[in-house]
XYZ file of C-alpha atoms in Angstrom:
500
model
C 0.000 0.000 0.000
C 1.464 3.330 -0.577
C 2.641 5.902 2.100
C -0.238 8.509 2.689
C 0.428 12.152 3.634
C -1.163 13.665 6.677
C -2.608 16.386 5.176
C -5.508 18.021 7.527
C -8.049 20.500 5.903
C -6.021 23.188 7.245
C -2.115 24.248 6.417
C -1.826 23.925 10.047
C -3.779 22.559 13.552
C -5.733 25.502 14.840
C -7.036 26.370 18.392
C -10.591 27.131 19.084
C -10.306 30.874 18.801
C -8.156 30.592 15.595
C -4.883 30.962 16.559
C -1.837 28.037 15.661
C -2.210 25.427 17.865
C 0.683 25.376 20.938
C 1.141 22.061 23.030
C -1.671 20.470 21.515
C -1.886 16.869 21.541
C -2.923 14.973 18.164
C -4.236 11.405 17.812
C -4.713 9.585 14.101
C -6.625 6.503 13.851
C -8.639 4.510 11.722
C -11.449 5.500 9.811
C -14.885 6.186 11.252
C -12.954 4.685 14.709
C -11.970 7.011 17.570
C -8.245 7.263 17.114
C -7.304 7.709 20.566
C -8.499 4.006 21.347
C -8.180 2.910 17.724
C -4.476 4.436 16.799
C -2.609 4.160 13.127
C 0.826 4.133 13.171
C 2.367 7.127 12.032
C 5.462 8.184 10.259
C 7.701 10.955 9.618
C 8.657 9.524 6.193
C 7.370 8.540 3.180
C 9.066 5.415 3.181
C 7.825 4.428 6.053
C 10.465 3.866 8.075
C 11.037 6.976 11.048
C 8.228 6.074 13.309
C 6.093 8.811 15.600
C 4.760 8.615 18.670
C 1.261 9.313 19.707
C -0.164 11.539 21.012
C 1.736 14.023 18.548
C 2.630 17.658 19.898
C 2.312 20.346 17.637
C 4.087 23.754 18.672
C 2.792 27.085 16.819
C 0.432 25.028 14.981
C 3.319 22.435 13.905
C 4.264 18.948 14.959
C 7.918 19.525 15.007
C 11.116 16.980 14.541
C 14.451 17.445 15.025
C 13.786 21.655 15.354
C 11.711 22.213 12.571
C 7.911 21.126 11.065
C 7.517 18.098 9.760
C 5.381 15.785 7.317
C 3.373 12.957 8.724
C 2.628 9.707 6.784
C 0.225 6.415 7.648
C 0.274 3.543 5.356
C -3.784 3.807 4.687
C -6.060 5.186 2.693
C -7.954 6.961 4.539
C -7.835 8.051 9.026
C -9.643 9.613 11.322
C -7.803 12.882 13.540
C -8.702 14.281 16.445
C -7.067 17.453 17.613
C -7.365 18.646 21.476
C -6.077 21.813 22.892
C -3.008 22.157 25.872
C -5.351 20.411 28.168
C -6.418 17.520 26.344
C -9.815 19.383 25.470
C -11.459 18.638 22.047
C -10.655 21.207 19.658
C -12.278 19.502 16.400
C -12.559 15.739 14.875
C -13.151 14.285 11.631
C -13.865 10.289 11.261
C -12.150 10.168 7.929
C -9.978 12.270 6.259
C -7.606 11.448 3.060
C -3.976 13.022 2.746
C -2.687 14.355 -0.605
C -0.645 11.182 -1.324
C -3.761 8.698 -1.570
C -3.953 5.969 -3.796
C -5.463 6.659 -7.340
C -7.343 3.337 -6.831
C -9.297 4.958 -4.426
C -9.949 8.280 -6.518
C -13.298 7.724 -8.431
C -12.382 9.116 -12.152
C -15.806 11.209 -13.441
C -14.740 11.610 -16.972
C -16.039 15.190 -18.459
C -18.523 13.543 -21.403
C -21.586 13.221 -22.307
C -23.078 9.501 -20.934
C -19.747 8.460 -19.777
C -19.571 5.805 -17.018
C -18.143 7.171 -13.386
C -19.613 3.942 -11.163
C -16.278 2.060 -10.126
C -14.247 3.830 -12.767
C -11.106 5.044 -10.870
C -8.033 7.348 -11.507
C -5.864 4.298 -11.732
C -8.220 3.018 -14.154
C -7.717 6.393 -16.638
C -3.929 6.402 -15.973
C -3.345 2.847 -16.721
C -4.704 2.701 -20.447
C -1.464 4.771 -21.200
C 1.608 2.992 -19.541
C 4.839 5.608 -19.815
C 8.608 5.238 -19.838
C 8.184 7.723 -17.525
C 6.239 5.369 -15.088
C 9.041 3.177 -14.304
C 11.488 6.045 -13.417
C 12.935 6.961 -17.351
C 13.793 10.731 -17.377
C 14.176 11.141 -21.140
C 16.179 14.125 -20.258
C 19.903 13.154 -22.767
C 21.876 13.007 -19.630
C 20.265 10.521 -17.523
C 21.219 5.933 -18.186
C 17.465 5.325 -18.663
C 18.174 1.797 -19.062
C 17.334 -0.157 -15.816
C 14.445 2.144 -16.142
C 13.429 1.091 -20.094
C 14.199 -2.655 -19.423
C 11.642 -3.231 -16.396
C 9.169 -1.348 -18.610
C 9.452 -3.558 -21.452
C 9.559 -6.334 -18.965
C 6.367 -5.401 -17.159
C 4.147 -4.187 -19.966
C 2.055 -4.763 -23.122
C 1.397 -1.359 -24.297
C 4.473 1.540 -23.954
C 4.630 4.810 -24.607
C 7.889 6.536 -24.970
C 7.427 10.799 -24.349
C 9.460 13.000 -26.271
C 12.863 12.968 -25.137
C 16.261 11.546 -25.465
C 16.791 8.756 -23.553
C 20.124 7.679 -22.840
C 20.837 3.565 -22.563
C 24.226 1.855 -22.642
C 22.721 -1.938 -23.443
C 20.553 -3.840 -25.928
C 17.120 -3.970 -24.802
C 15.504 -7.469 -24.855
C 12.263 -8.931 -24.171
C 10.388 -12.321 -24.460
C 6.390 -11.986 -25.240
C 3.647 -14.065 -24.882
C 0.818 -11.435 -26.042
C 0.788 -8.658 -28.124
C 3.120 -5.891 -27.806
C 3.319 -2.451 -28.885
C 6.149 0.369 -28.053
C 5.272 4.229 -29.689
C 6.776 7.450 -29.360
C 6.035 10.901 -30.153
C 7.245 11.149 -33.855
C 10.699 10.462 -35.152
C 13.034 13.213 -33.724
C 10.732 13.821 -31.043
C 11.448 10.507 -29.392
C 15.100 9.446 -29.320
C 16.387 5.990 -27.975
C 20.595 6.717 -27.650
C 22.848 3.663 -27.675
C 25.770 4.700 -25.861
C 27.246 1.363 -26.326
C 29.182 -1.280 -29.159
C 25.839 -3.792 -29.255
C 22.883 -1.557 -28.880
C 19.454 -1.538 -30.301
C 15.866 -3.970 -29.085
C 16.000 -7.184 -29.620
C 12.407 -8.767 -28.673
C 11.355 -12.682 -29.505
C 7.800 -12.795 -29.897
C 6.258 -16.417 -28.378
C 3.177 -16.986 -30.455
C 2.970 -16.165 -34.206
C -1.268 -14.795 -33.647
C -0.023 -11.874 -31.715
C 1.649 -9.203 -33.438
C 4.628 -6.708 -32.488
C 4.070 -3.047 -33.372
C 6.114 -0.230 -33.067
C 5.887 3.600 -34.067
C 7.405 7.235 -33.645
C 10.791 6.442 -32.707
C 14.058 7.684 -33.270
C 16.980 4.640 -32.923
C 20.317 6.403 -32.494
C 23.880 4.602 -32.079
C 26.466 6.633 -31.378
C 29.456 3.775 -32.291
C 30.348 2.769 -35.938
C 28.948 -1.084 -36.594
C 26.530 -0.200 -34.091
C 24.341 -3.656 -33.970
C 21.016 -4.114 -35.087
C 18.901 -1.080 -34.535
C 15.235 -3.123 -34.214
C 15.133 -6.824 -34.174
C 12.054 -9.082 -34.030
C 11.935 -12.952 -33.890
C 8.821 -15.163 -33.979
C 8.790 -18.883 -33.635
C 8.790 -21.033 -36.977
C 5.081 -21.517 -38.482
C 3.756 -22.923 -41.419
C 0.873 -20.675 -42.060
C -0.860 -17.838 -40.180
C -3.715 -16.237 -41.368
C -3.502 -13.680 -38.706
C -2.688 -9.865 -37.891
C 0.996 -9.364 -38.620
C 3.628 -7.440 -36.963
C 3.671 -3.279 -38.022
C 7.056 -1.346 -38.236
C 6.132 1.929 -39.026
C 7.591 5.734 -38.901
C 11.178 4.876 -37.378
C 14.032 6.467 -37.991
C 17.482 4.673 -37.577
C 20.921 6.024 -37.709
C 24.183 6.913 -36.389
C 24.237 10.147 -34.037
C 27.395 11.226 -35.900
C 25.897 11.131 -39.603
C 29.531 10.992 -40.273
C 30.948 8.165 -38.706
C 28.432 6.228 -36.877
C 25.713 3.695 -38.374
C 23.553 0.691 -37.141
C 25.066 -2.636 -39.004
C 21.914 -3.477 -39.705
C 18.704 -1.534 -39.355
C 15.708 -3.686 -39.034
C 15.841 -7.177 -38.606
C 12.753 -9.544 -39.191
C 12.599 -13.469 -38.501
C 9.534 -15.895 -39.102
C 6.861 -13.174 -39.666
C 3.621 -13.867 -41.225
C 1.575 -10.784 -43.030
C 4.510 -8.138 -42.371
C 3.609 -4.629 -42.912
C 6.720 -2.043 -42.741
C 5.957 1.585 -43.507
C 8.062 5.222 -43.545
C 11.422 4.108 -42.160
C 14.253 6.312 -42.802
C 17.330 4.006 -42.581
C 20.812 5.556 -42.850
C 24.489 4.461 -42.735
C 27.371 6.877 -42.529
C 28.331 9.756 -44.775
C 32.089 8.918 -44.277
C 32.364 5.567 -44.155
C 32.005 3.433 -47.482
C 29.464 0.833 -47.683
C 29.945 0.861 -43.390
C 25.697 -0.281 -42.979
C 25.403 -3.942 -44.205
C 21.656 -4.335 -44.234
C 18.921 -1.287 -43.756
C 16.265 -4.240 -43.682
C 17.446 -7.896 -43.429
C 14.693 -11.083 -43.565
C 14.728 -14.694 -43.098
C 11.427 -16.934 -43.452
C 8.884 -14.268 -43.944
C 5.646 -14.686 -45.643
C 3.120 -12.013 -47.259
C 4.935 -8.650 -45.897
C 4.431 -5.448 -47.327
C 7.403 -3.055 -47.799
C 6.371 0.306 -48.397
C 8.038 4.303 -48.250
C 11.160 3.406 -47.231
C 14.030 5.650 -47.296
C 17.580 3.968 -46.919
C 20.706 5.318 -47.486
C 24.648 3.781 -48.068
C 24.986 0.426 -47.303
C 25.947 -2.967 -48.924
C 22.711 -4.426 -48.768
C 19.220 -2.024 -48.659
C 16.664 -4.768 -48.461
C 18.166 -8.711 -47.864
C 15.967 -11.323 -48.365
C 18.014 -14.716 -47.723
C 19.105 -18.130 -45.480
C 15.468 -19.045 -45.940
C 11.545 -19.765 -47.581
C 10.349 -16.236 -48.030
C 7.498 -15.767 -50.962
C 4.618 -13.135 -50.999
C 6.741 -10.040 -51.058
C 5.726 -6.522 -51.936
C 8.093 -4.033 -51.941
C 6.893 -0.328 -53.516
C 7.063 3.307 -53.316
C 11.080 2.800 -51.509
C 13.886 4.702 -52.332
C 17.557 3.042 -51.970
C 20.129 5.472 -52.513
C 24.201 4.856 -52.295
C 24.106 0.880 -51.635
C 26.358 -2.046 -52.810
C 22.864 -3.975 -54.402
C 19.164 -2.496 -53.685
C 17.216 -5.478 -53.042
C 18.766 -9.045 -53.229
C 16.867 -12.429 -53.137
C 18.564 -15.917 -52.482
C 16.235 -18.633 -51.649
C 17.197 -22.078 -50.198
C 14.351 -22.890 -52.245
C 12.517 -21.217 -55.486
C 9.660 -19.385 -53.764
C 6.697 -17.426 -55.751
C 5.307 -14.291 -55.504
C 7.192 -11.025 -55.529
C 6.455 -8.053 -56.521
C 9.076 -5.037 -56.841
C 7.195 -1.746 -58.259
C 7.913 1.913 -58.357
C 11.153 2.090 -56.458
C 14.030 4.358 -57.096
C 17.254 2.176 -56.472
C 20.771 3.782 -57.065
C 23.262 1.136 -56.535
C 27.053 -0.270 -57.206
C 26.979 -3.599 -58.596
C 22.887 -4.725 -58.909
C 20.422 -2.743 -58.545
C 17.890 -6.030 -58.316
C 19.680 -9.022 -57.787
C 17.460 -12.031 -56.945
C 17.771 -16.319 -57.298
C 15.600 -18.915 -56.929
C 12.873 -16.410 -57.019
C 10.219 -17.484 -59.425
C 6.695 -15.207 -60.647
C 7.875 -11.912 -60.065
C 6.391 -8.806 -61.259
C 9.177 -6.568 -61.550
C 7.757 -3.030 -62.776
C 7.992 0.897 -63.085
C 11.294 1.073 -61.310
C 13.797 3.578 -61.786
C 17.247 1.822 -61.559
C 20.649 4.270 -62.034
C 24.009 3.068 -61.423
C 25.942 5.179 -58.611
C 27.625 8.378 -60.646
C 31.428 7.440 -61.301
C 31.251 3.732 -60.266
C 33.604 1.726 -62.700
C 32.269 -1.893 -61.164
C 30.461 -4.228 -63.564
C 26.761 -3.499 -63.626
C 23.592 -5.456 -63.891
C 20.292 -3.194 -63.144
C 18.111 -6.342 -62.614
C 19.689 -10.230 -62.789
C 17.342 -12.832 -62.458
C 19.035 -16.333 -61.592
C 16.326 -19.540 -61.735
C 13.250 -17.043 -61.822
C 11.116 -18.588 -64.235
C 7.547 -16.885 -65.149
C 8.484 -13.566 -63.973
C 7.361 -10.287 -66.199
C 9.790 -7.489 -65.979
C 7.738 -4.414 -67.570
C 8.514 -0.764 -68.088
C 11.688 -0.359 -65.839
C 13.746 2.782 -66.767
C 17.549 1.312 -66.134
C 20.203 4.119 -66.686
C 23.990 4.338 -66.084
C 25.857 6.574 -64.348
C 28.769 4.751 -64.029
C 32.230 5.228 -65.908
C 32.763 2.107 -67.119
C 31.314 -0.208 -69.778
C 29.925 -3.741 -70.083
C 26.810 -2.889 -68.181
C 23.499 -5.464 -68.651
C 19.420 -3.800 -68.066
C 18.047 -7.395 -67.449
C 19.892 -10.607 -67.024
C 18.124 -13.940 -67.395
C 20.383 -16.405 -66.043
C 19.054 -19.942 -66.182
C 15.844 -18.610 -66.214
C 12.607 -20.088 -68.403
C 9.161 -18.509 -69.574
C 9.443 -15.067 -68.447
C 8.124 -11.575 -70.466
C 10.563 -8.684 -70.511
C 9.298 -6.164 -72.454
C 8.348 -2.368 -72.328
C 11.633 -1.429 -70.422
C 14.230 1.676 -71.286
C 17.826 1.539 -70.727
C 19.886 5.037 -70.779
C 23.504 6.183 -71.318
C 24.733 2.426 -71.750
C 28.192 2.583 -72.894
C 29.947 0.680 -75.734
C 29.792 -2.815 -75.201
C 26.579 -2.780 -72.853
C 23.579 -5.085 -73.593
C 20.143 -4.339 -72.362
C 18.737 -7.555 -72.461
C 21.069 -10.471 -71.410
C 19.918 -14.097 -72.045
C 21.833 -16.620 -70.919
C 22.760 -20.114 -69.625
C 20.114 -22.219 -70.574
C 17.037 -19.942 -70.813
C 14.281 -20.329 -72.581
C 10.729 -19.911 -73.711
C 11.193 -15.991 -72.744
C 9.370 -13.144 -74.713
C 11.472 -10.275 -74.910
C 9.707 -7.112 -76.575
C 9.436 -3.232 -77.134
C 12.588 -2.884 -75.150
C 14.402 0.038 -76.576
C 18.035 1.757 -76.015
C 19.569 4.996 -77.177
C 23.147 4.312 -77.097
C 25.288 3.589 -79.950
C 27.248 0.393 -79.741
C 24.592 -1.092 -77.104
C 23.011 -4.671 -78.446
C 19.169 -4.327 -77.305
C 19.245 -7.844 -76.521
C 22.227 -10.281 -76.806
C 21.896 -14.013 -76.540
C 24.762 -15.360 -75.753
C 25.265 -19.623 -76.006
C 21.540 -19.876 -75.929
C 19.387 -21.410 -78.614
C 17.408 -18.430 -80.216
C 14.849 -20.591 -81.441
C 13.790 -21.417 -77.806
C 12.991 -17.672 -77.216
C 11.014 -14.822 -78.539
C 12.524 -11.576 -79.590
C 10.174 -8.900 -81.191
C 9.714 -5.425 -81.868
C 12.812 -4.358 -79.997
C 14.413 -0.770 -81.069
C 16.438 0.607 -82.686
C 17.502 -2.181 -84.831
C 20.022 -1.612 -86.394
C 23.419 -3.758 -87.538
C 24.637 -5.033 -84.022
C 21.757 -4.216 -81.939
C 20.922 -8.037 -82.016
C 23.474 -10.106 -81.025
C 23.370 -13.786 -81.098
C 26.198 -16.212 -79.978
C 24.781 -19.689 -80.202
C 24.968 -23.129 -82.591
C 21.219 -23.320 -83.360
């Protein structure tokens, strides 16, 4: 029970004819008992520790300790007080009076609406549907280690709410859950978790796949270079789940330093069924080359939904790998300064990806994906980084069979030459057509078909650049695969290097 504060309905014990009350005698009791027969114990602290004895002798008014006026504290709710003069003569009594520090289980909340409910609705009631930080003892204040503080909140809630603020921690965050969790903040760069530490970042393992993790309106800063993962999230192996998915939404994660510092990986997703990610602003270091590995890594996820993502320098911007993943939708993103945009490697050929209306400026591959089979690859805008001389491929497909690449605009940037638009790499039945390649350099093809592909349709793919074949088939049988309608056309822009 908390400690309750002695607070009479005066600032201090009057005599009958007004006057501060000297030598009187004070007795506190149980409510609606009389508290000379029926005594509390009282305390001088809140902690409940410094016991007083009764009666209690007030001078000018005051009960004095040690020399000067003191606080008095009973570990109740609620007391009765009666206050008698110098000679033990009533002066006034109340059967139950409350102090200021009373429990808020025992406030009745009366909510200011129209046909709300007051009957048993109390302030602990209102002040629990919004569980704080702040609750647990987190200042938020850029100075204080919030971290004792942050853990026993995560540990001891299902709903958390982060104030704006910086709050300082100096170790990974982790947490096991059985139900549905949700952490939130006040906006990015309101709300600022600081790693001041090598390994930093939340690392939470979710128990049962039906209850999803969200979390929203956070900041993640690291203040180290190779700074961990900023956000990851682990649920148990499942074949199927047809339920409410985990939601990463309106984070931003980054290096304090923009600089120097980085996360090594930003968001980091294991097992999750129905994934929806949305308006995360992911960025590695300004000074440090390809420093960020991964802005979002994923193993074994099903169905998730990538959406307005902004990531920036980095080997990897979205990993997809070291396991089944099919189902995903990645659109509206933006990958600027990385190694490879989005990369694919299955264990296994999975189905069902769609890539559409991205901008992706990369190094090597701007799409790079295997054992990925019906994609829909479409409307992206694919540029080599400006004065790269590495070999190029906008979008290689490796054992993707019945995929449609359509109306991609692939341009290069890059110094050097030799660069491939789409590469179909042992790769059957797929339609490329409608797609644009730019500023290819002498040497470049725009259409790639090799190793063993076949049954592809390849049309209305055009190119602008002298000395670029539109489409080159090299050691592939050209009868097994469709070219048409191509431009231009003329000597050279169809190359074929094959015995049939």
């Amino acid at each position: 029970m908390a400690a309750l504060s002695i607070q009479v309905p005066y600032p201090v014990f009057y005599d009958r004819d007004g006057q501060p009350l000297d030598s009187g005698n004070i007795y506190i009791g149980e409510s609606n008992q009389d508290p000379v027969t029926n005594p509390l114990q009282v305390y001088y602290d809140e902690a409940l520790t410094i016991t007083a004895s009764q009666p209690l002798v007030t001078s000018g008014g005051y009960v004095y300790r040690n020399g000067t006026p003191t606080q008095l504290y009973v570990d109740a709710n609620d007391f009765s007080i009666t206050v008698n003069d110098s000679k033990n003569l009533l002066v006034y009594n109340f059967p139950t009076a409350t102090g200021l520090g009373v429990n808020a289980a025992s406030i009745e909340y009366d909510p200011p609406f129209t046909g709300a409910v007051t009957s048993g609705y109390t302030v602990a009631d209102k002040l629990s549907q919004t569980v704080s930080v702040k609750d647990f003892g987190a200042e938020g204040d850029g100075v204080t280690d919030d971290t004792v503080a942050i853990q026993t909140a995560f540990d001891n809630s299902s709903a958390l709410f982060f104030p704006a603020g910086t709050y300082v921690l100096t170790a990974k965050i982790t947490a096991t859950k059985a139900t549905a969790f949700s952490f939130y903040g006040d906006g990015m760069g309101n709300t600022i978790l600081f790693w001041d530490v090598a390994d930093g970042g939340i690392d939470i393992t979710a128990s049962n796949i039906t209850n999803p993790i969200t979390v929203d309106g956070l900041t993640f800063y690291t203040n180290r270079p190779d700074g961990g993962t900023a956000l990851k999230v682990t649920y148990p192996s499942t074949a199927s789940s047809p339920f409410v998915g985990a939601r990463y939404s309106n984070l931003e994660l980054r290096g304090s330093n923009f600089n120097t510092d980085y996360w090594t990986e930003g968001l980091r997703v294991i097992n999750h069924w129905n994934l929806q990610c949305t308006g995360l602003h992911i960025q590695g270091a300004e000074g440090v080359t390809r420093g960020m590995e991964k802005a979002i890594s994923m193993t074994d996820c099903y169905d998730p939904i990538i959406s307005s993502i902004y990531a920036i320098r980095g080997i990897y911007g979205i990993w997809v790998s070291d396991g089944e993943d099919e189902g995903m939708n990645v659109s509206e993103c933006v990958f600027i300064d990385f190694e490879t945009g989005i990369y694919f490697n299955s264990v296994t050929a999975q189905a069902g990806t769609a890539i559409s209306n991205n901008h992706i400026n990369a190094e090597k591959f701007g799409i790079d994906f295997q054992a990925k089979q019906q994609c829909l690859i479409s409307g992206n805008l694919i540029y080599k980084i400006t004065g790269s001389t590495m070999p190029y491929v906008g979008i290689a497909l490796k054992y993707c069979n019945d995929s449609r690449i359509t109306a991609n605009y692939v341009r290069n940037t890059g110094a050097s030459g030799g660069e491939i638009g789409v590469l179909l790499d042992d790769t059957d039945n797929c339609i490329i057509t409608g797609n644009q390649f730019t500023e290819f350099s002498g040497g470049s093809v725009g259409v790639q078909v090799a190793t063993a592909s076949g049954g592809n349709y390849i049309s209305n793919n055009s190119t602008y650049t002298a000395g670029t074949a539109i489409v080159n088939f090299a050691g592939v049988a050209l009868k097994t695969n469709i070219c048409f309608n191509n431009s231009p056309l003329p000597r050279g822009t169809l190359e074929v290097d094959s015995a049939t």
